[in-house]
Coordinates of C-alpha atoms and ligand atoms in Angstrom, one line a residue:
M1071 CA 14.5 -20.5 40.6
K1072 CA 11.5 -19.4 42.1
V1073 CA 10.5 -16.3 42.3
R1074 CA 7.5 -14.6 43.9
A1075 CA 6.7 -11.4 43.3
L1076 CA 4.3 -8.2 43.9
G1077 CA 3.0 -6.5 41.4
I1078 CA 1.5 -2.8 41.5
E1079 CA -0.5 -1.1 39.0
T1080 CA -2.1 3.2 39.5
S1081 CA -1.1 4.9 35.9
C1082 CA -4.4 5.4 35.6
D1083 CA -8.2 5.1 37.1
E1084 CA -7.6 1.3 37.9
T1085 CA -6.2 0.4 41.4
G1086 CA -4.5 -2.7 41.1
V1087 CA -2.4 -5.2 43.2
A1088 CA -0.9 -8.7 42.4
M1089 CA 1.6 -11.6 43.1
V1090 CA 2.6 -14.0 40.7
E1091 CA 5.2 -17.3 41.5
A1092 CA 7.6 -17.9 38.3
D1093 CA 10.2 -19.6 37.3
E1094 CA 12.0 -20.3 33.3
G1095 CA 9.3 -22.7 32.9
G1096 CA 6.6 -20.3 33.2
C1097 CA 4.4 -17.6 35.4
S1098 CA 1.5 -18.4 37.6
L1099 CA -1.3 -15.1 39.1
I1100 CA -1.4 -16.4 42.8
A1101 CA -3.5 -13.7 43.8
E1102 CA -4.7 -11.0 42.3
E1103 CA -7.0 -7.5 43.3
L1104 CA -8.4 -5.0 41.1
A1105 CA -10.1 -1.8 42.2
T1106 CA -12.3 1.4 40.2
R1107 CA -14.8 4.1 40.9
P1108 CA -16.7 4.0 37.5
E1109 CA -19.1 5.7 39.2
V1110 CA -17.5 8.5 40.4
H1111 CA -15.6 8.6 37.0
G1112 CA -18.8 8.3 35.0
A1113 CA -20.8 10.5 36.8
L1114 CA -17.6 13.5 35.8
G1115 CA -17.5 12.4 32.7
G1116 CA -13.8 10.9 32.3
I1117 CA -10.9 10.7 35.0
V1118 CA -10.4 13.3 37.5
P1119 CA -6.8 13.5 38.7
E1120 CA -7.3 14.2 42.5
L1121 CA -10.1 11.7 43.3
T1122 CA -7.8 9.1 40.5
V1123 CA -5.0 9.9 43.6
R1124 CA -7.0 9.8 46.8
Q1125 CA -9.0 6.3 45.6
H1126 CA -4.8 5.1 44.9
L1127 CA -3.8 6.5 48.5
E1128 CA -7.0 5.1 50.3
I1129 CA -7.4 1.4 48.4
L1130 CA -3.9 0.4 47.8
P1131 CA -2.6 -0.8 51.1
R1132 CA -6.5 -2.6 51.3
I1133 CA -6.4 -4.3 48.7
T1134 CA -2.0 -5.1 49.7
L1135 CA -3.2 -7.2 52.6
R1136 CA -5.8 -9.2 51.2
V1137 CA -3.3 -9.9 47.8
R1138 CA -0.7 -11.3 50.8
E1139 CA -3.8 -13.2 53.1
K1140 CA -4.9 -14.6 49.6
A1141 CA -1.6 -15.9 48.7
G1142 CA -1.2 -18.2 52.2
T1143 CA 2.2 -16.8 53.3
G1144 CA 2.5 -13.2 51.8
D1145 CA 6.0 -13.5 51.0
F1146 CA 7.7 -12.2 47.6
S1147 CA 11.3 -10.9 46.8
V1148 CA 10.9 -8.4 44.7
V1149 CA 8.4 -5.9 44.5
G1150 CA 7.6 -3.8 40.7
A1151 CA 5.6 -0.6 40.4
T1152 CA 4.2 0.7 37.0
S1153 CA 5.9 3.6 36.8
G1154 CA 4.6 4.9 33.1
P1155 CA 3.4 6.0 31.0
G1156 CA 0.0 7.0 32.7
L1157 CA -1.1 9.7 35.0
A1158 CA 1.7 11.8 36.3
P1159 CA 0.3 12.1 39.9
A1160 CA -0.8 8.6 40.0
L1161 CA 1.8 7.1 38.8
L1162 CA 3.7 8.6 41.6
V1163 CA 1.6 7.1 44.5
G1164 CA 1.9 3.4 43.3
L1165 CA 6.0 3.9 42.7
A1166 CA 6.1 5.4 46.5
F1167 CA 4.0 2.5 48.0
G1168 CA 5.9 -0.1 45.7
K1169 CA 9.2 1.2 46.5
A1170 CA 8.4 1.5 50.6
L1171 CA 7.4 -1.4 50.6
A1172 CA 10.0 -3.4 49.4
W1173 CA 12.0 -1.5 51.3
A1174 CA 10.4 -3.0 54.6
E1175 CA 10.1 -5.9 53.7
K1176 CA 14.0 -6.3 52.2
S1177 CA 13.1 -6.7 48.6
S1178 CA 13.8 -5.6 45.6
F1179 CA 12.4 -3.3 43.1
Y1180 CA 12.1 -3.2 39.8
A1181 CA 9.8 0.7 38.6
I1182 CA 8.0 -1.5 35.1
N1183 CA 6.7 0.3 31.6
H1184 CA 2.8 -0.3 31.7
L1185 CA 3.0 -0.8 28.6
E1186 CA 5.4 -3.5 28.6
G1187 CA 2.4 -5.0 31.0
H1188 CA 0.4 -5.2 27.8
L1189 CA 3.2 -7.0 25.6
Y1190 CA 3.4 -9.7 28.1
S1191 CA -0.7 -9.9 28.8
P1192 CA -1.2 -12.3 25.7
F1193 CA 1.5 -14.5 26.6
V1194 CA 1.3 -14.6 30.7
S1195 CA -2.4 -14.6 30.9
R1196 CA -1.7 -18.2 29.5
G1197 CA 1.1 -18.9 31.7
N1198 CA 3.5 -18.5 29.2
W1199 CA 6.6 -15.9 29.2
P1200 CA 7.2 -14.1 26.0
V1201 CA 7.9 -15.3 22.5
Y1202 CA 10.4 -13.4 20.2
P1203 CA 9.8 -12.0 17.3
H1204 CA 6.3 -10.6 17.4
L1205 CA 3.8 -7.9 16.0
A1206 CA 1.9 -6.8 19.4
L1207 CA -0.9 -4.6 18.2
I1208 CA -1.9 -2.4 22.2
V1209 CA -5.6 -0.9 22.1
S1210 CA -6.6 0.9 24.9
G1211 CA -7.9 4.2 26.3
G1212 CA -4.4 6.2 25.8
H1213 CA -2.7 4.0 23.6
T1214 CA -3.2 3.0 20.0
L1215 CA 0.0 1.3 19.3
L1216 CA 1.6 -1.3 16.9
V1217 CA 5.1 -2.8 18.2
D1218 CA 7.8 -5.3 16.5
A1219 CA 8.9 -7.0 19.5
I1220 CA 12.7 -8.0 18.0
N1221 CA 13.6 -9.6 21.4
P1222 CA 13.6 -8.8 24.6
R1223 CA 16.0 -6.0 24.0
E1224 CA 15.3 -4.4 21.6
R1225 CA 11.5 -2.9 20.1
S1226 CA 10.3 -0.1 18.3
I1227 CA 7.1 1.4 17.8
I1228 CA 5.8 1.0 13.9
G1229 CA 2.7 2.5 13.4
T1230 CA 0.9 5.1 16.8
T1231 CA -2.5 6.9 16.6
R1232 CA -1.8 10.5 15.0
D1233 CA -4.8 12.0 17.2
D1234 CA -7.6 9.8 19.5
A1235 CA -6.7 6.0 20.5
A1236 CA -9.4 4.0 19.7
G1237 CA -10.7 3.4 23.5
E1238 CA -11.0 7.2 23.5
A1239 CA -12.6 7.3 20.2
F1240 CA -15.1 4.5 21.8
D1241 CA -15.4 6.3 24.2
K1242 CA -16.2 9.5 23.1
L1243 CA -18.8 8.1 20.3
A1244 CA -20.4 6.5 22.9
R1245 CA -21.1 10.0 24.9
M1246 CA -22.5 11.5 22.0
V1247 CA -25.2 9.2 21.1
G1248 CA -25.7 9.4 24.9
L1249 CA -24.2 5.8 26.4
E1250 CA -22.0 6.3 30.4
Y1251 CA -18.7 6.2 30.2
P1252 CA -16.4 3.9 29.6
G1253 CA -17.7 3.4 26.4
G1254 CA -16.7 0.6 24.3
P1255 CA -18.3 -1.3 27.0
A1256 CA -21.8 -0.3 27.0
M1257 CA -21.8 0.2 23.0
E1258 CA -20.5 -3.2 22.4
K1259 CA -23.5 -4.1 24.0
Q1260 CA -26.1 -1.8 22.4
A1261 CA -24.5 -3.1 19.5
Y1262 CA -26.2 -6.7 19.9
G1263 CA -28.9 -6.3 16.9
G1264 CA -27.8 -3.6 15.1
E1265 CA -26.0 -4.0 11.8
V1266 CA -23.3 -2.6 9.6
G1267 CA -23.9 0.1 6.9
N1268 CA -27.0 1.2 7.7
Y1269 CA -25.5 4.8 9.4
V1270 CA -22.5 5.4 7.6
L1271 CA -18.8 6.3 9.3
P1272 CA -15.6 6.2 7.0
R1273 CA -13.0 4.3 7.9
P1274 CA -9.9 6.5 8.6
M1275 CA -6.6 5.2 7.1
K1276 CA -7.5 2.0 5.1
G1277 CA -5.3 1.3 2.5
A1278 CA -2.9 5.0 3.6
E1279 CA 0.5 4.3 3.8
G1280 CA 2.9 3.4 7.3
C1281 CA 1.1 1.6 9.6
D1282 CA -0.7 4.5 11.9
F1283 CA -3.8 5.1 12.8
S1284 CA -6.3 8.2 13.4
F1285 CA -9.6 8.3 14.4
S1286 CA -10.6 12.2 15.2
G1287 CA -12.2 12.1 11.6
L1288 CA -15.2 9.3 13.5
K1289 CA -16.0 12.1 15.6
N1290 CA -17.0 15.1 12.7
A1291 CA -18.7 12.4 10.6
A1292 CA -20.7 10.7 13.5
R1293 CA -21.9 15.0 14.5
L1294 CA -23.1 15.4 11.0
L1295 CA -24.9 11.1 11.0
L1296 CA -26.5 13.1 14.7
E1297 CA -27.3 16.1 12.8
K1298 CA -29.5 14.6 10.5
H1299 CA -30.2 11.5 13.0
P1300 CA -31.4 13.0 16.0
E1301 CA -32.8 9.1 17.0
L1302 CA -29.1 8.1 17.1
A1303 CA -28.9 9.7 21.2
G1304 CA -31.6 7.8 22.6
P1305 CA -32.3 4.1 22.8
G1306 CA -33.9 2.4 19.8
L1307 CA -32.7 0.1 17.2
A1308 CA -31.1 3.2 15.3
R1309 CA -29.1 3.6 18.3
S1310 CA -28.3 -0.2 18.1
H1311 CA -26.8 0.4 14.0
F1312 CA -24.9 3.2 14.8
C1313 CA -22.5 1.3 17.8
A1314 CA -22.5 -2.2 15.4
E1315 CA -21.3 0.4 12.8
V1316 CA -18.6 2.7 15.0
Q1317 CA -17.0 -1.3 15.9
A1318 CA -17.0 -2.6 12.6
A1319 CA -14.9 0.7 11.1
I1320 CA -12.5 1.1 14.0
G1321 CA -12.2 -2.7 13.6
E1322 CA -11.5 -2.7 9.8
C1323 CA -8.8 0.0 10.3
L1324 CA -6.9 -1.8 13.1
A1325 CA -7.3 -4.7 11.0
D1326 CA -5.9 -2.2 7.6
R1327 CA -2.9 -1.3 10.1
C1328 CA -2.4 -5.2 11.3
C1329 CA -2.0 -6.7 8.0
R1330 CA 0.6 -3.7 6.5
A1331 CA 2.7 -4.3 9.4
L1332 CA 2.8 -8.0 9.0
S1333 CA 3.2 -7.3 5.3
Q1334 CA 6.1 -5.3 6.4
T1335 CA 7.6 -7.1 9.0
G1336 CA 7.1 -10.8 8.3
R1337 CA 5.9 -11.7 12.0
K1338 CA 3.9 -14.5 12.2
V1339 CA 2.4 -13.8 15.7
L1340 CA -0.2 -10.7 16.4
T1341 CA -0.9 -10.5 19.9
L1342 CA -3.0 -8.0 21.0
S1343 CA -3.9 -6.7 24.6
G1344 CA -5.4 -3.3 26.1
G1345 CA -9.4 -2.7 26.7
V1346 CA -10.6 -2.9 23.2
S1347 CA -9.5 -5.8 22.5
A1348 CA -12.2 -7.0 24.8
N1349 CA -14.5 -5.9 22.5
Q1350 CA -15.9 -9.3 20.3
A1351 CA -16.1 -7.3 17.1
V1352 CA -12.6 -6.0 17.3
Y1353 CA -11.6 -9.6 17.4
R1354 CA -13.2 -11.1 14.7
S1355 CA -11.9 -8.4 12.2
L1356 CA -8.0 -9.1 13.9
E1357 CA -8.5 -12.6 13.5
E1358 CA -9.4 -12.4 9.6
A1359 CA -6.5 -9.8 9.5
A1360 CA -3.9 -12.3 10.8
R1361 CA -5.5 -15.2 9.2
R1362 CA -5.4 -13.5 5.8
S1363 CA -1.9 -12.4 6.5
G1364 CA -0.5 -16.2 7.1
A1365 CA -0.1 -14.7 11.4
K1366 CA -1.8 -16.1 14.6
L1367 CA -3.6 -14.0 16.4
L1368 CA -2.8 -14.2 20.2
A1369 CA -4.9 -11.9 22.6
A1370 CA -4.9 -11.5 26.0
A1371 CA -7.2 -14.0 27.9
G1372 CA -10.6 -12.5 29.7
G1373 CA -9.4 -10.3 32.8
W1374 CA -5.6 -9.6 31.0
N1375 CA -7.0 -7.4 28.2
T1376 CA -7.8 -4.0 30.2
D1377 CA -5.0 -2.6 32.9
N1378 CA -4.2 -4.9 35.8
A1379 CA -1.9 -5.3 38.1
A1380 CA -0.8 -9.3 36.7
M1381 CA 0.3 -8.5 33.7
I1382 CA 3.0 -5.5 35.9
A1383 CA 3.7 -8.2 38.4
A1384 CA 5.2 -11.1 35.9
V1385 CA 7.1 -8.4 33.6
T1386 CA 8.7 -8.3 37.0
A1387 CA 9.0 -11.3 37.9
R1388 CA 11.2 -11.7 34.7
R1389 CA 13.2 -8.8 35.8
A1390 CA 14.0 -10.5 38.7
L1391 CA 14.9 -14.6 36.7
D1392 CA 17.1 -12.2 34.4
H1393 CA 19.1 -10.9 37.7
L1394 CA 18.5 -7.3 36.4
A1395 CA 19.5 -5.0 39.2
P1396 CA 17.1 -3.3 40.2
N1397 CA 16.0 0.8 40.0
W1398 CA 15.2 2.3 43.6
E1399 CA 16.4 5.6 41.6
T1400 CA 13.5 5.4 39.0
D1401 CA 11.4 8.7 38.9
A1402 CA 7.8 8.4 37.3
D1403 CA 7.9 9.3 33.6
P1404 CA 4.6 9.9 32.3
R1405 CA 5.6 9.6 29.2
W1406 CA 7.4 6.3 28.9
S1407 CA 8.3 4.9 25.5
V1408 CA 7.9 1.0 25.1
A1409 CA 10.2 1.5 22.4
L1410 CA 13.9 0.2 23.9
N1411 CA 17.3 -0.8 21.9
S1412 CA 20.4 -2.1 24.0
Ligands
KG4_2052 O1 -6.3 -0.9 28.6 P1 -7.5 -0.4 29.8 O2 -8.3 -1.0 30.2 O3 -7.6 1.4 29.7 C1 -5.9 2.1 29.9 O4 -6.5 3.2 28.8 O5 -4.7 2.1 29.4 O6 -8.6 0.5 28.8 C2 -9.9 0.9 28.7 C3 -10.3 1.5 27.5 C4 -11.9 2.0 27.5 O7 -11.8 4.0 26.1 C5 -12.4 1.4 27.0 O8 -13.8 2.2 26.4 C6 -11.9 0.1 26.2 O9 -11.5 0.7 26.9 N1 -12.7 -1.1 26.4 C7 -13.8 -1.0 24.9 C8 -14.2 -2.8 25.9 N2 -13.9 -2.9 27.0 C9 -12.6 -1.7 27.1 N3 -14.0 -0.7 23.6 C10 -15.0 -1.3 23.1 N4 -15.2 -2.6 23.6 C11 -15.1 -3.1 24.8 N5 -15.7 -4.3 24.9
ZN2053 ZN1 -3.4 -0.2 29.9

């Protein structure tokens, strides 16, 4: 059996629509559209819910048409929309749009967990279905999670952040030194030519019990550094050194927690997804951590690491292939956990 699934993603500031074609052998992307307004969010220093919702409302119909045109026939048998976790009003727009579209096209509908999309992306970005068991690190602007994915119906959270998410730390530290939003990519660019160790930041939770993370201490340490070295907030080599140190600190913390989680669970595959996984220094730290732990690192391929609708379409297709009951009644759940126990 082959299915064509349309996925809709509106959990945060990205508006995404994608179509995939899938069977038991794997899943391939047919067409995708992704839109965001970094200039709007950047100018305001972050995401403004009402502007984000208006952006989704305006963009969704247009990019859905475009995806259907690009896909050729435009037909699909199932629609899936992100219904959590995320920004409630933004989720509601995508969910209502997805249900209406599925109803009008007489197709079935699934409410999809955004984080399950992130769990899928390292595999489906290569055309494959997830392999179990595996340990997953999701590092984005809203989440820093270590998930033990035992099988498709059973997964548990074994590590989470006690305060800021890793991406949030990148964004906040970047802002402190005058870099634009989103801070992670700006910081990675600025780190070229910089060296680790010239301005020292702590490695919060490194060596601590358990697998939790904490990044808020980096802000306080950076504040003290900035008081002493105001030149860090302007263009130049000093800021490059600072950015290289931030990447190293966050990368080392993530790597340390992953090593613990790998030894605790005995998993041999570590997956990596979410916006922060685009960072090369972070990637190298995790690759090294996996190697030291006798595991293989599988990161979401380019374009699939940040928020996208292709991963939502892929989870939707899997639901249809597994003949799961459609869930028209599911409401938006801003705090929907990725943990699953059935
Ligand atoms: O997964 P994502 O697109 O959206 C969610 O938050 O769900 O992740 C966005 C986050 C932002 O905090 C952004 O600064 C960070 O990922 N990010 C990066 C890089 N690209 C995106 N952080 C570090 N280095 C990057 N190259
Ligand atoms: Zn995300």
